[in-house]
Amino acid sequence: MYELVQAVFNGDEKTALHQLIYTLNASDKRYFLRNEILQAFADYCHQSQKPAYFYYSSSVGKLIQYTHEIIIEEKNTWFVVRPKIANQEVWRLTADFNSFEQMTQQALLDVIDRLVNRHQPHILEIDLHPFYEGSPRIDDPRNIGQGLAYLNRYLCNQLLADPQYWVEMLYQALQGLQHDGIRLLLSDRIPSGIHLAKQIKLALKMLNERSPHEPYEKFRFDLEELGFEPGWGNTAARVSETLALLDRLIYSPEPGILEAFVARVPAVFRVVLISIHGWVAQEDALGRDETFSQVIYVLEQARSLENELREQIKLAGLDQLGIKPHVIILTRLIPNCEGTFCNLRLEKIHDTENAWILRVPFGEFNPEITNNWISKFEIWPYLETFALDAEKELLTQFQGKPNLLIGNYSDGNLVAFILSRRMKVTQCNIAHSLEKPKHLFSNLYWQDLEDKYHFSVQFTADLISMNAAEFIITSSYQEIVGTPDTIGQYESYKCFTMPQLYHVIDGIDLFSTKFNLVPPGVNENIFFPYSQKENRDSNLRTQIHDLLFTREDTQIFGHLAHPDKRPIFAVTSINSIKNLTGLVECFGQSQALQEECNLIFFSSKLHPDEAVNPEEAEEIQKIHGIIEQYNLYSKIRWLGMRIPSSNLGEAYRVIADSQGIYVHFARFESFGRSILEAMISGLPTFATQFGGSLEIIENQEEEFNLNPTDLGKTAKKILFFIEKCNTHPEHWHEVSEWMSQRIHNRYNWHLHSNKLLQLAKMFTFWNFVAPENNEARDRYMESLFHLIYKPRAERILEKHMDNNS
């Protein structure tokens, strides 16, 4: 970056930079974001009649392309430059243009505080960098999110460099495995790693003399004589394969061998999935709008994990000892549950043998609040006591400690942190969607937003849990570090200010091996291609067709004058980020779209008086206003209702029967499970370009990714696809088949659960062999929890108490 800055500063293009800053300075603003900077530079190039190459290829053009923020002070102009993914630099240009120098992140945060008149000369600085210095670290930004693969390579290199030490570490990790008092894998007859290597040879020789299909019970005592306890496999062939993998790992370590061996180690039996603030139940309570997808996710994940664990236990030969998996979704018990099962302490999860929803009530010191559902923005004062109560309940339910804690969202991850520290259990962090990057300038103006959102508590909780977690799983690469043009969700926690509270100098190491891409699956019993006629219920199909196209109901708005037109379909909750208003506006503005298509969409609400907050009511009213403005009454169907998942799956297929399309028009979407559901059902799917859908619709993004801020271009892109389908009918079928197969092959729960359990085993091992920095880091996190999080959470509690007094 230095060379580029010098080329601009010392060359003829310095004038262009001067003119751009002069133009920006002429406005009332002092803080400019990337889109504004690019637009201002484009305007300058046009007005100055610069040649076409100048905007992109000149030195100043390249500098502007890399610039994500510009802050103008009286004496200086500050550039926040991102020359490559996960790398940010700060440059200061003096007003007299005599100096252009690189500055520290601390200096930048001071400038931003001054910008909003909230500068504090002495402020707490949070810097997590020292805790990652001694850990394995990915060096190539393209490999961010591939932590497991990197850690496997790292450990294999260590085995080669110092085999005696690492074989001993491997032995100690295996030697300590047990479940409910049952010793697994190794007994005391094997006293060391060197002895283990010798005994493996003897065991392999013995097993080679037996039939591959011989069950473990028949040679169990022969193996025990050699020092090998249950858990290696359920047949002679399986045990032999597992021991052979370990033998190869000891003598010629390779990442593939390590990964295959770790996958077979029986180290995880009890798993807790923590999802707190939603209505977590299976019937009539699949979350509120803000948690609907979260509840579906954890229920499907629980089923998949239990199934995967059961299969692994069987293959390890441990089912014969009565060992079985135990999965618990930990959530809160809600006494005033509005007719749902959310006041039931324990509920078995459908289609599982031993997976349960365990509900623990919030402390009763504030019952007028805690007996009811609580928004995710107000839940913070109750989480610590919830965690302490949940610990007792979990120990009782499991009759022991869990092996893995999986947090979901900011609140669930904070509880996972507390439980992990107390129970000494591996912690996995899943954010799904972090609030900070969703709300522009939410950290900068946190004091103005505090009464409504309590961002000071939430962002502190995020910093604590993401750093304390042994590993973090994300659904997409963009979730971690964005794209060359956009900042990732976790990247937004790297460096930021909370004026007059603290400065985050280095909030998370984006190159850490803890980051791993493990996208979710989709329930293929419910969501499957429309073309699988044999799996579809003809009666249900008729009912759903009637619901979508013709039925009259108080919760359905609009009557289609031409129901045979190609349908545009959407399923979403109603808020400004999901941007249903933008989709309706886009449809209303385009006469051409209206001539070709009908617009049909599901939301959970239809009328403003059904809204649970002012924003939702405002968005509903906006949609009604747009429909009236463009006279769309005979061209749309708005279904303001929830329907069971099985019916929703058929709804996607009914739309596909009519060769419709699906549109996901959010301003930002970290991933988007409805995108998976629509695609696997065979619907050509258009999705926002801002977020994880870029990776879901890979290789097709130019045709199917939309900019929700450009309604005209969106309409043209959809129309272009429709015209291709009208001209070449096979095009719709080709896209439909490609999208369905992509989800089936890449986004399935078996892959998810298998990878998640591998991560749990590997990072538990890594924590065992290299725990030093983790303890220091976790003490630091505890300090943030007690000194910042708790006092601020207590203020929320005081307000709750005052409001009820």
Coordinates of C-alpha atoms in Angstrom, one line a residue, residues 29 46-47 70 121 249 304 335 427 432 557 568 579 587 608 628 747 787 793:
K29 CA -20.8 15.5 6.1
H46 CA -17.0 12.5 -15.4
Q47 CA -16.9 16.3 -14.8
I70 CA -12.8 8.9 4.7
P121 CA -8.5 11.1 26.5
L249 CA -0.4 -41.5 11.9
S304 CA -28.9 -34.7 12.8
P335 CA -44.7 -19.7 32.1
Q427 CA -17.4 -24.5 23.5
H432 CA -25.8 -16.9 12.5
F557 CA -54.8 -9.9 0.8
I568 CA -42.6 -14.5 -8.2
N579 CA -36.8 -5.5 2.9
F587 CA -42.7 -5.0 -8.6
P608 CA -50.4 -3.2 11.4
E628 CA -52.4 1.2 -3.2
Y747 CA -25.9 -28.2 2.0
L787 CA -16.3 -5.2 34.8
A793 CA -26.8 -5.6 32.2

